[in-house]
PDB file of C-alpha atoms and ligand atoms in Angstrom:
ATOM      1  CA  MET A  20      13.031 -34.760  55.874  1.00  0.00           C
ATOM      2  CA  GLY A  21      15.504 -35.383  53.030  1.00  0.00           C
ATOM      3  CA  ILE A  22      16.219 -38.651  51.257  1.00  0.00           C
ATOM      4  CA  ILE A  23      15.203 -41.976  52.749  1.00  0.00           C
ATOM      5  CA  GLN A  24      17.951 -44.489  51.914  1.00  0.00           C
ATOM      6  CA  PRO A  25      18.848 -46.595  50.033  1.00  0.00           C
ATOM      7  CA  VAL A  26      19.083 -44.527  46.872  1.00  0.00           C
ATOM      8  CA  ILE A  27      19.143 -46.225  43.475  1.00  0.00           C
ATOM      9  CA  ARG A  28      19.807 -44.046  40.445  1.00  0.00           C
ATOM     10  CA  PRO A  29      21.096 -44.617  36.917  1.00  0.00           C
ATOM     11  CA  PRO A  30      24.890 -44.155  36.539  1.00  0.00           C
ATOM     12  CA  ALA A  31      24.276 -41.282  34.097  1.00  0.00           C
ATOM     13  CA  GLU A  32      22.481 -39.312  36.831  1.00  0.00           C
ATOM     14  CA  GLY A  33      25.592 -39.013  39.006  1.00  0.00           C
ATOM     15  CA  GLY A  34      25.656 -35.223  38.647  1.00  0.00           C
ATOM     16  CA  SER A  35      21.922 -34.662  39.017  1.00  0.00           C
ATOM     17  CA  PHE A  36      20.088 -33.233  41.980  1.00  0.00           C
ATOM     18  CA  LEU A  37      18.157 -36.163  43.457  1.00  0.00           C
ATOM     19  CA  LEU A  38      14.624 -35.342  44.496  1.00  0.00           C
ATOM     20  CA  GLN A  39      12.772 -38.136  46.236  1.00  0.00           C
ATOM     21  CA  VAL A  40       9.077 -37.923  45.424  1.00  0.00           C
ATOM     22  CA  THR A  41       8.185 -41.527  46.243  1.00  0.00           C
ATOM     23  CA  THR A  42       9.818 -44.180  48.374  1.00  0.00           C
ATOM     24  CA  GLY A  43      10.224 -47.733  47.067  1.00  0.00           C
ATOM     25  CA  CYS A  44       8.547 -49.082  43.930  1.00  0.00           C
ATOM     26  CA  SER A  45       4.847 -49.165  43.134  1.00  0.00           C
ATOM     27  CA  GLY A  46       5.181 -52.627  41.526  1.00  0.00           C
ATOM     28  CA  ASN A  47       7.848 -54.176  43.770  1.00  0.00           C
ATOM     29  CA  LYS A  48       7.142 -57.731  42.636  1.00  0.00           C
ATOM     30  CA  CYS A  49      10.104 -58.581  40.388  1.00  0.00           C
ATOM     31  CA  ASN A  50      11.769 -61.675  41.820  1.00  0.00           C
ATOM     32  CA  PHE A  51      15.284 -60.586  40.756  1.00  0.00           C
ATOM     33  CA  CYS A  52      15.101 -57.104  42.249  1.00  0.00           C
ATOM     34  CA  GLY A  53      16.484 -56.293  45.656  1.00  0.00           C
ATOM     35  CA  ALA A  54      16.416 -52.531  45.145  1.00  0.00           C
ATOM     36  CA  TYR A  55      13.624 -51.761  47.570  1.00  0.00           C
ATOM     37  CA  LEU A  56      13.418 -54.841  49.751  1.00  0.00           C
ATOM     38  CA  GLY A  57      12.103 -53.712  53.096  1.00  0.00           C
ATOM     39  CA  LYS A  58      11.252 -50.213  51.842  1.00  0.00           C
ATOM     40  CA  SER A  59       7.529 -49.753  51.562  1.00  0.00           C
ATOM     41  CA  PHE A  60       6.027 -47.716  48.765  1.00  0.00           C
ATOM     42  CA  ARG A  61       4.527 -44.315  49.387  1.00  0.00           C
ATOM     43  CA  ILE A  62       4.157 -41.022  47.607  1.00  0.00           C
ATOM     44  CA  LYS A  63       5.840 -38.397  49.739  1.00  0.00           C
ATOM     45  CA  ASP A  64       3.835 -35.570  51.132  1.00  0.00           C
ATOM     46  CA  ILE A  65       3.871 -32.516  48.848  1.00  0.00           C
ATOM     47  CA  LYS A  66       5.112 -30.319  51.694  1.00  0.00           C
ATOM     48  CA  GLU A  67       8.087 -32.654  52.281  1.00  0.00           C
ATOM     49  CA  ILE A  68       8.860 -32.535  48.536  1.00  0.00           C
ATOM     50  CA  PHE A  69       8.659 -28.737  48.368  1.00  0.00           C
ATOM     51  CA  ASP A  70      10.873 -28.467  51.470  1.00  0.00           C
ATOM     52  CA  ASP A  71      13.462 -30.711  49.793  1.00  0.00           C
ATOM     53  CA  ILE A  72      13.347 -28.566  46.644  1.00  0.00           C
ATOM     54  CA  GLU A  73      13.879 -25.459  48.735  1.00  0.00           C
ATOM     55  CA  ARG A  74      16.865 -27.001  50.506  1.00  0.00           C
ATOM     56  CA  GLY A  75      18.262 -28.134  47.136  1.00  0.00           C
ATOM     57  CA  SER A  76      17.842 -24.651  45.680  1.00  0.00           C
ATOM     58  CA  ILE A  77      20.224 -23.400  48.375  1.00  0.00           C
ATOM     59  CA  THR A  78      22.828 -26.178  48.276  1.00  0.00           C
ATOM     60  CA  SER A  79      22.639 -27.173  44.584  1.00  0.00           C
ATOM     61  CA  LYS A  80      21.185 -24.129  42.849  1.00  0.00           C
ATOM     62  CA  ASP A  81      23.319 -24.438  39.708  1.00  0.00           C
ATOM     63  CA  ARG A  82      22.391 -28.043  38.904  1.00  0.00           C
ATOM     64  CA  LYS A  83      21.045 -28.456  35.403  1.00  0.00           C
ATOM     65  CA  ARG A  84      19.555 -31.873  35.897  1.00  0.00           C
ATOM     66  CA  VAL A  85      17.163 -33.406  38.400  1.00  0.00           C
ATOM     67  CA  PHE A  86      16.413 -37.094  38.851  1.00  0.00           C
ATOM     68  CA  LEU A  87      13.173 -38.074  40.573  1.00  0.00           C
ATOM     69  CA  LEU A  88      13.548 -40.907  43.091  1.00  0.00           C
ATOM     70  CA  ASP A  89      12.611 -43.748  43.828  1.00  0.00           C
ATOM     71  CA  GLY A  90      11.475 -46.622  41.608  1.00  0.00           C
ATOM     72  CA  ASP A  91       8.644 -44.998  39.680  1.00  0.00           C
ATOM     73  CA  ALA A  92       7.946 -41.321  40.270  1.00  0.00           C
ATOM     74  CA  LEU A  93       5.488 -41.325  37.364  1.00  0.00           C
ATOM     75  CA  VAL A  94       2.982 -43.156  39.504  1.00  0.00           C
ATOM     76  CA  ILE A  95       2.182 -39.609  40.703  1.00  0.00           C
ATOM     77  CA  LYS A  96      -0.624 -38.094  38.683  1.00  0.00           C
ATOM     78  CA  ASN A  97      -0.027 -34.943  36.643  1.00  0.00           C
ATOM     79  CA  ASP A  98      -2.110 -32.723  38.907  1.00  0.00           C
ATOM     80  CA  VAL A  99       0.520 -33.258  41.614  1.00  0.00           C
ATOM     81  CA  LEU A 100       3.558 -33.867  39.416  1.00  0.00           C
ATOM     82  CA  ILE A 101       3.243 -30.718  37.297  1.00  0.00           C
ATOM     83  CA  PRO A 102       3.352 -28.376  40.340  1.00  0.00           C
ATOM     84  CA  ILE A 103       6.472 -30.265  41.483  1.00  0.00           C
ATOM     85  CA  LEU A 104       8.077 -29.723  38.065  1.00  0.00           C
ATOM     86  CA  GLU A 105       7.059 -26.051  38.135  1.00  0.00           C
ATOM     87  CA  ARG A 106       8.609 -25.617  41.569  1.00  0.00           C
ATOM     88  CA  LEU A 107      11.809 -27.257  40.292  1.00  0.00           C
ATOM     89  CA  ALA A 108      11.974 -24.878  37.312  1.00  0.00           C
ATOM     90  CA  ASP A 109      11.485 -21.884  39.627  1.00  0.00           C
ATOM     91  CA  SER A 110      14.105 -23.076  42.108  1.00  0.00           C
ATOM     92  CA  PHE A 111      16.833 -24.265  39.719  1.00  0.00           C
ATOM     93  CA  PRO A 112      17.328 -21.458  37.177  1.00  0.00           C
ATOM     94  CA  LYS A 113      19.650 -23.546  34.965  1.00  0.00           C
ATOM     95  CA  LEU A 114      17.365 -26.597  34.886  1.00  0.00           C
ATOM     96  CA  SER A 115      17.451 -28.295  31.490  1.00  0.00           C
ATOM     97  CA  ARG A 116      16.241 -31.846  32.191  1.00  0.00           C
ATOM     98  CA  VAL A 117      14.190 -33.817  34.683  1.00  0.00           C
ATOM     99  CA  SER A 118      14.263 -37.601  34.447  1.00  0.00           C
ATOM    100  CA  SER A 119      12.793 -40.598  36.233  1.00  0.00           C
ATOM    101  CA  TYR A 120      12.476 -44.351  36.184  1.00  0.00           C
ATOM    102  CA  ALA A 121       9.177 -45.335  34.593  1.00  0.00           C
ATOM    103  CA  ASN A 122       7.015 -48.426  34.478  1.00  0.00           C
ATOM    104  CA  GLY A 123       5.193 -49.020  31.187  1.00  0.00           C
ATOM    105  CA  TYR A 124       1.704 -48.766  32.659  1.00  0.00           C
ATOM    106  CA  ASN A 125       2.357 -45.407  34.289  1.00  0.00           C
ATOM    107  CA  ILE A 126       3.077 -44.013  30.837  1.00  0.00           C
ATOM    108  CA  THR A 127       0.371 -45.802  28.861  1.00  0.00           C
ATOM    109  CA  LYS A 128      -2.402 -44.761  31.226  1.00  0.00           C
ATOM    110  CA  ARG A 129      -1.596 -41.091  30.509  1.00  0.00           C
ATOM    111  CA  SER A 130      -3.133 -39.275  27.565  1.00  0.00           C
ATOM    112  CA  ASP A 131      -0.901 -37.719  24.896  1.00  0.00           C
ATOM    113  CA  ASN A 132      -1.758 -34.293  26.305  1.00  0.00           C
ATOM    114  CA  GLU A 133      -0.637 -35.339  29.771  1.00  0.00           C
ATOM    115  CA  LEU A 134       2.639 -36.674  28.382  1.00  0.00           C
ATOM    116  CA  LYS A 135       3.132 -33.493  26.368  1.00  0.00           C
ATOM    117  CA  ASN A 136       2.572 -31.442  29.508  1.00  0.00           C
ATOM    118  CA  LEU A 137       5.335 -33.400  31.279  1.00  0.00           C
ATOM    119  CA  PHE A 138       7.651 -32.755  28.340  1.00  0.00           C
ATOM    120  CA  LEU A 139       6.824 -29.030  28.381  1.00  0.00           C
ATOM    121  CA  HIS A 140       7.793 -29.027  32.054  1.00  0.00           C
ATOM    122  CA  LYS A 141      11.222 -30.477  31.183  1.00  0.00           C
ATOM    123  CA  LEU A 142      10.589 -34.112  32.005  1.00  0.00           C
ATOM    124  CA  THR A 143      12.458 -35.214  28.913  1.00  0.00           C
ATOM    125  CA  LEU A 144      14.028 -38.577  29.772  1.00  0.00           C
ATOM    126  CA  ILE A 145      12.627 -41.806  31.223  1.00  0.00           C
ATOM    127  CA  TYR A 146      14.548 -44.916  32.225  1.00  0.00           C
ATOM    128  CA  MET A 147      12.576 -48.039  31.484  1.00  0.00           C
ATOM    129  CA  GLY A 148      13.516 -51.511  32.675  1.00  0.00           C
ATOM    130  CA  LEU A 149      12.418 -53.747  29.823  1.00  0.00           C
ATOM    131  CA  GLU A 150      14.617 -56.438  31.398  1.00  0.00           C
ATOM    132  CA  SER A 151      13.553 -58.948  28.728  1.00  0.00           C
ATOM    133  CA  GLY A 152      11.492 -58.770  25.562  1.00  0.00           C
ATOM    134  CA  SER A 153       9.997 -62.136  26.475  1.00  0.00           C
ATOM    135  CA  GLN A 154       6.606 -61.879  28.160  1.00  0.00           C
ATOM    136  CA  TYR A 155       7.070 -65.465  29.345  1.00  0.00           C
ATOM    137  CA  ILE A 156      10.264 -64.531  31.207  1.00  0.00           C
ATOM    138  CA  LEU A 157       8.734 -61.342  32.625  1.00  0.00           C
ATOM    139  CA  ASP A 158       5.726 -63.317  33.889  1.00  0.00           C
ATOM    140  CA  LYS A 159       8.057 -65.834  35.530  1.00  0.00           C
ATOM    141  CA  CYS A 160       9.866 -62.943  37.227  1.00  0.00           C
ATOM    142  CA  GLY A 161       6.640 -61.344  38.404  1.00  0.00           C
ATOM    143  CA  LYS A 162       7.230 -58.059  36.602  1.00  0.00           C
ATOM    144  CA  VAL A 163       4.020 -56.047  36.479  1.00  0.00           C
ATOM    145  CA  SER A 164       4.730 -54.080  33.272  1.00  0.00           C
ATOM    146  CA  ARG A 165       4.046 -55.981  30.069  1.00  0.00           C
ATOM    147  CA  VAL A 166       6.326 -55.966  27.019  1.00  0.00           C
ATOM    148  CA  GLU A 167       3.681 -54.434  24.784  1.00  0.00           C
ATOM    149  CA  GLU A 168       2.948 -51.703  27.348  1.00  0.00           C
ATOM    150  CA  MET A 169       6.627 -50.802  27.476  1.00  0.00           C
ATOM    151  CA  GLU A 170       6.819 -50.741  23.682  1.00  0.00           C
ATOM    152  CA  GLU A 171       3.793 -48.465  23.552  1.00  0.00           C
ATOM    153  CA  ALA A 172       5.264 -46.266  26.297  1.00  0.00           C
ATOM    154  CA  VAL A 173       8.511 -45.779  24.378  1.00  0.00           C
ATOM    155  CA  ALA A 174       6.694 -45.115  21.090  1.00  0.00           C
ATOM    156  CA  ARG A 175       4.287 -42.566  22.562  1.00  0.00           C
ATOM    157  CA  THR A 176       6.835 -40.677  24.626  1.00  0.00           C
ATOM    158  CA  SER A 177       9.373 -40.493  21.817  1.00  0.00           C
ATOM    159  CA  LYS A 178       6.732 -39.068  19.456  1.00  0.00           C
ATOM    160  CA  ILE A 179       6.285 -36.253  21.973  1.00  0.00           C
ATOM    161  CA  GLY A 180      10.041 -35.702  22.443  1.00  0.00           C
ATOM    162  CA  ILE A 181      10.630 -37.575  25.716  1.00  0.00           C
ATOM    163  CA  LYS A 182      13.676 -39.807  25.239  1.00  0.00           C
ATOM    164  CA  SER A 183      13.824 -43.357  26.559  1.00  0.00           C
ATOM    165  CA  SER A 184      16.721 -45.179  28.112  1.00  0.00           C
ATOM    166  CA  VAL A 185      15.884 -48.878  28.025  1.00  0.00           C
ATOM    167  CA  ILE A 186      17.559 -51.406  30.293  1.00  0.00           C
ATOM    168  CA  VAL A 187      18.006 -55.109  29.502  1.00  0.00           C
ATOM    169  CA  ILE A 188      19.170 -57.698  32.027  1.00  0.00           C
ATOM    170  CA  LEU A 189      21.435 -60.309  30.461  1.00  0.00           C
ATOM    171  CA  GLY A 190      20.933 -63.777  31.891  1.00  0.00           C
ATOM    172  CA  LEU A 191      17.387 -63.142  33.117  1.00  0.00           C
ATOM    173  CA  GLY A 192      16.116 -66.337  31.499  1.00  0.00           C
ATOM    174  CA  GLY A 193      18.986 -68.366  32.946  1.00  0.00           C
ATOM    175  CA  LYS A 194      20.443 -71.157  30.837  1.00  0.00           C
ATOM    176  CA  LYS A 195      17.058 -72.701  30.154  1.00  0.00           C
ATOM    177  CA  TYR A 196      15.427 -69.694  28.507  1.00  0.00           C
ATOM    178  CA  SER A 197      18.489 -67.903  27.161  1.00  0.00           C
ATOM    179  CA  ASP A 198      17.456 -68.448  23.516  1.00  0.00           C
ATOM    180  CA  ILE A 199      13.965 -67.061  24.118  1.00  0.00           C
ATOM    181  CA  HIS A 200      15.402 -64.110  26.054  1.00  0.00           C
ATOM    182  CA  VAL A 201      17.732 -63.262  23.166  1.00  0.00           C
ATOM    183  CA  ARG A 202      15.141 -63.736  20.427  1.00  0.00           C
ATOM    184  CA  ASP A 203      12.339 -61.748  22.072  1.00  0.00           C
ATOM    185  CA  THR A 204      14.604 -59.003  23.380  1.00  0.00           C
ATOM    186  CA  ILE A 205      15.952 -58.361  19.885  1.00  0.00           C
ATOM    187  CA  ALA A 206      12.405 -58.143  18.537  1.00  0.00           C
ATOM    188  CA  ALA A 207      11.206 -55.773  21.287  1.00  0.00           C
ATOM    189  CA  LEU A 208      14.234 -53.465  21.004  1.00  0.00           C
ATOM    190  CA  ASN A 209      13.964 -53.271  17.236  1.00  0.00           C
ATOM    191  CA  ARG A 210      10.355 -52.198  17.610  1.00  0.00           C
ATOM    192  CA  MET A 211      11.149 -49.746  20.417  1.00  0.00           C
ATOM    193  CA  GLN A 212      14.119 -47.961  18.777  1.00  0.00           C
ATOM    194  CA  PRO A 213      15.152 -46.421  22.137  1.00  0.00           C
ATOM    195  CA  ARG A 214      17.439 -43.368  22.211  1.00  0.00           C
ATOM    196  CA  TYR A 215      19.589 -45.047  24.872  1.00  0.00           C
ATOM    197  CA  LEU A 216      20.093 -48.724  25.599  1.00  0.00           C
ATOM    198  CA  SER A 217      22.028 -50.390  28.376  1.00  0.00           C
ATOM    199  CA  PHE A 218      22.771 -53.967  29.361  1.00  0.00           C
ATOM    200  CA  LEU A 219      23.202 -55.110  32.940  1.00  0.00           C
ATOM    201  CA  SER A 220      24.152 -58.653  33.902  1.00  0.00           C
ATOM    202  CA  LEU A 221      21.935 -60.542  36.312  1.00  0.00           C
ATOM    203  CA  MET A 222      23.370 -60.454  39.826  1.00  0.00           C
ATOM    204  CA  PRO A 223      21.265 -62.465  42.274  1.00  0.00           C
ATOM    205  CA  VAL A 224      20.525 -60.479  45.424  1.00  0.00           C
ATOM    206  CA  HIS A 225      20.230 -62.188  48.782  1.00  0.00           C
ATOM    207  CA  GLY A 226      16.637 -62.184  50.025  1.00  0.00           C
ATOM    208  CA  THR A 227      14.990 -62.148  46.583  1.00  0.00           C
ATOM    209  CA  GLY A 228      12.818 -64.903  45.117  1.00  0.00           C
ATOM    210  CA  LEU A 229      15.328 -65.533  42.360  1.00  0.00           C
ATOM    211  CA  TYR A 230      18.147 -66.004  44.853  1.00  0.00           C
ATOM    212  CA  ASN A 231      16.079 -68.678  46.577  1.00  0.00           C
ATOM    213  CA  GLU A 232      15.304 -70.374  43.225  1.00  0.00           C
ATOM    214  CA  ILE A 233      19.037 -70.541  42.488  1.00  0.00           C
ATOM    215  CA  LYS A 234      19.778 -72.006  45.920  1.00  0.00           C
ATOM    216  CA  LYS A 235      17.126 -74.686  45.355  1.00  0.00           C
ATOM    217  CA  GLY A 236      18.566 -75.502  41.932  1.00  0.00           C
ATOM    218  CA  ASP A 237      15.460 -74.277  40.084  1.00  0.00           C
ATOM    219  CA  PHE A 238      17.310 -71.580  38.124  1.00  0.00           C
ATOM    220  CA  GLU A 239      20.637 -72.169  36.429  1.00  0.00           C
ATOM    221  CA  GLU A 240      22.674 -68.980  36.013  1.00  0.00           C
ATOM    222  CA  LEU A 241      24.761 -68.193  32.947  1.00  0.00           C
ATOM    223  CA  ASP A 242      28.527 -68.266  33.292  1.00  0.00           C
ATOM    224  CA  SER A 243      30.720 -65.405  32.030  1.00  0.00           C
ATOM    225  CA  LYS A 244      30.774 -66.790  28.485  1.00  0.00           C
ATOM    226  CA  GLY A 245      27.011 -67.170  28.562  1.00  0.00           C
ATOM    227  CA  PHE A 246      26.621 -63.479  29.387  1.00  0.00           C
ATOM    228  CA  LEU A 247      28.971 -62.529  26.556  1.00  0.00           C
ATOM    229  CA  ARG A 248      27.172 -64.811  24.155  1.00  0.00           C
ATOM    230  CA  GLU A 249      23.823 -63.209  24.992  1.00  0.00           C
ATOM    231  CA  SER A 250      25.361 -59.756  24.487  1.00  0.00           C
ATOM    232  CA  TYR A 251      26.806 -60.847  21.180  1.00  0.00           C
ATOM    233  CA  GLU A 252      23.619 -62.436  19.898  1.00  0.00           C
ATOM    234  CA  ILE A 253      21.371 -59.558  20.938  1.00  0.00           C
ATOM    235  CA  ILE A 254      23.658 -56.914  19.411  1.00  0.00           C
ATOM    236  CA  LYS A 255      23.958 -58.982  16.235  1.00  0.00           C
ATOM    237  CA  GLY A 256      20.179 -58.976  15.845  1.00  0.00           C
ATOM    238  CA  LEU A 257      19.660 -55.273  16.538  1.00  0.00           C
ATOM    239  CA  HIS A 258      18.704 -52.884  13.766  1.00  0.00           C
ATOM    240  CA  LEU A 259      18.657 -49.583  15.598  1.00  0.00           C
ATOM    241  CA  ASN A 260      18.615 -46.314  13.716  1.00  0.00           C
ATOM    242  CA  LYS A 261      19.940 -43.934  16.361  1.00  0.00           C
ATOM    243  CA  THR A 262      20.794 -45.415  19.739  1.00  0.00           C
ATOM    244  CA  ILE A 263      23.546 -44.777  22.253  1.00  0.00           C
ATOM    245  CA  PHE A 264      24.528 -48.097  23.821  1.00  0.00           C
ATOM    246  CA  ARG A 265      26.282 -48.783  27.110  1.00  0.00           C
ATOM    247  CA  ALA A 266      27.173 -51.948  28.936  1.00  0.00           C
ATOM    248  CA  ASN A 267      29.640 -50.416  31.356  1.00  0.00           C
ATOM    249  CA  HIS A 268      27.761 -51.130  34.574  1.00  0.00           C
ATOM    250  CA  ALA A 269      29.738 -52.784  37.388  1.00  0.00           C
ATOM    251  CA  SER A 270      27.800 -55.994  36.771  1.00  0.00           C
ATOM    252  CA  ASN A 271      29.130 -56.488  33.238  1.00  0.00           C
ATOM    253  CA  TYR A 272      32.066 -58.765  32.464  1.00  0.00           C
ATOM    254  CA  LEU A 273      33.198 -56.679  29.537  1.00  0.00           C
ATOM    255  CA  PRO A 274      32.625 -52.899  29.533  1.00  0.00           C
ATOM    256  CA  LEU A 275      31.212 -51.736  26.198  1.00  0.00           C
ATOM    257  CA  GLU A 276      30.061 -48.440  24.777  1.00  0.00           C
ATOM    258  CA  GLY A 277      29.067 -47.383  21.278  1.00  0.00           C
ATOM    259  CA  ARG A 278      26.478 -45.965  18.936  1.00  0.00           C
ATOM    260  CA  PHE A 279      24.052 -47.743  16.671  1.00  0.00           C
ATOM    261  CA  PRO A 280      24.156 -48.277  13.806  1.00  0.00           C
ATOM    262  CA  GLN A 281      27.766 -47.185  13.149  1.00  0.00           C
ATOM    263  CA  ASP A 282      29.540 -49.071  15.986  1.00  0.00           C
ATOM    264  CA  LYS A 283      27.653 -52.358  15.760  1.00  0.00           C
ATOM    265  CA  GLU A 284      30.421 -54.300  14.010  1.00  0.00           C
ATOM    266  CA  LYS A 285      33.066 -52.934  16.405  1.00  0.00           C
ATOM    267  CA  LEU A 286      30.995 -53.999  19.400  1.00  0.00           C
ATOM    268  CA  LEU A 287      30.622 -57.472  17.911  1.00  0.00           C
ATOM    269  CA  ASP A 288      34.382 -57.689  17.284  1.00  0.00           C
ATOM    270  CA  VAL A 289      35.153 -56.853  20.927  1.00  0.00           C
ATOM    271  CA  LEU A 290      32.623 -59.380  22.172  1.00  0.00           C
ATOM    272  CA  ASP A 291      34.028 -61.979  19.803  1.00  0.00           C
ATOM    273  CA  MET A 292      37.500 -61.365  21.246  1.00  0.00           C
ATOM    274  CA  GLY A 293      36.054 -61.803  24.725  1.00  0.00           C
ATOM    275  CA  LEU A 294      34.408 -65.058  23.727  1.00  0.00           C
ATOM    276  CA  ARG A 295      37.698 -66.315  22.290  1.00  0.00           C
ATOM    277  CA  GLU A 296      39.469 -65.170  25.483  1.00  0.00           C
ATOM    278  CA  GLU A 297      41.708 -62.752  23.620  1.00  0.00           C
ATOM    279  CA  ILE A 298      40.895 -60.002  26.109  1.00  0.00           C
ATOM    280  CA  MET A 299      40.577 -60.130  29.870  1.00  0.00           C
ATOM    281  CA  LEU A 300      37.117 -60.453  31.338  1.00  0.00           C
ATOM    282  CA  LYS A 301      36.307 -58.914  34.678  1.00  0.00           C
ATOM    283  CA  PRO A 302      36.721 -61.602  37.336  1.00  0.00           C
ATOM    284  CA  GLU A 303      33.666 -62.577  39.361  1.00  0.00           C
ATOM    285  CA  PHE A 304      34.714 -60.746  42.539  1.00  0.00           C
ATOM    286  CA  LEU A 305      35.229 -57.470  40.644  1.00  0.00           C
ATOM    287  CA  ARG A 306      31.880 -57.853  38.934  1.00  0.00           C
ATOM    288  CA  ILE A 307      30.197 -57.905  42.296  1.00  0.00           C
ATOM    289  CA  LEU A 308      31.984 -54.824  43.683  1.00  0.00           C
TER     290      LEU A 308
HETATM  291  S1  SF4 B 403       9.646 -52.510  38.715  1.00  0.00           S
HETATM  292 FE1  SF4 B 403      11.850 -52.053  38.818  1.00  0.00          FE
HETATM  293  S2  SF4 B 403      12.211 -51.266  40.882  1.00  0.00           S
HETATM  294 FE2  SF4 B 403      10.194 -52.246  40.896  1.00  0.00          FE
HETATM  295  S3  SF4 B 403      10.595 -54.336  41.631  1.00  0.00           S
HETATM  296 FE3  SF4 B 403      10.651 -54.395  39.372  1.00  0.00          FE
HETATM  297  S4  SF4 B 403      12.813 -54.064  38.825  1.00  0.00           S
HETATM  298 FE4  SF4 B 403      12.571 -53.456  40.992  1.00  0.00          FE
END
């Protein structure tokens, strides 16, 4: 059957073989998210999945990486997921890594042995949308995963060897809750110590609850300086021991990349230049492209 569009994947998975094991998102309640609007959630039939692996093993046999689509492949229990991972290893002889988006609760409900079994079957990277470290902001957005669940998920997986790539959405608290967003996100990230961290900037999507709130005047968005200020303040507060950081997504006004802890001051210098308008920010229309 192949992939049911639209496909959303992390930028770093551009070269990976994409295997769709679910469609949509099992939570699908976040008011800012338009990723799977109109795409209902289901776990694909195992035969469909195996057929897709077989097709991939002919067209993309030499791929080293596989990304499991869509929003949260880890909703699938190990008794089904492990045979899928085994089939991938058999079909892609050079396979070195399988990765997936993950909600906190689909990690925390697994035992350590179940997580270890995923790791042993090459599922070694999860992408987790923390979005904000503020539970208040997450509740307002309708996100199902809780901050403490996501912290636990990152801690337990990293102990086993599964790396985490954590995503933060700048501007998610709007102007009103920007201070809380910054404060609580710093605290959560410092506890999480993720291997990878990326910032996106909030981009309201037509048809979402947040878009409607903005139209009604109930949510005041940050301007470009507001996004930079949040970046600056969060980075300033981070004490990360070994994290690769990226804010080079199309939504960001100022592309940034660096490593913690060694590049922290350089990142702050660049952001400071942006705030003082000494370097060009991406104009609004380019940010949306
Ligand atoms: S959990 Fe992720 S994919 Fe699902 S609705 Fe929320 S942001 Fe979108």
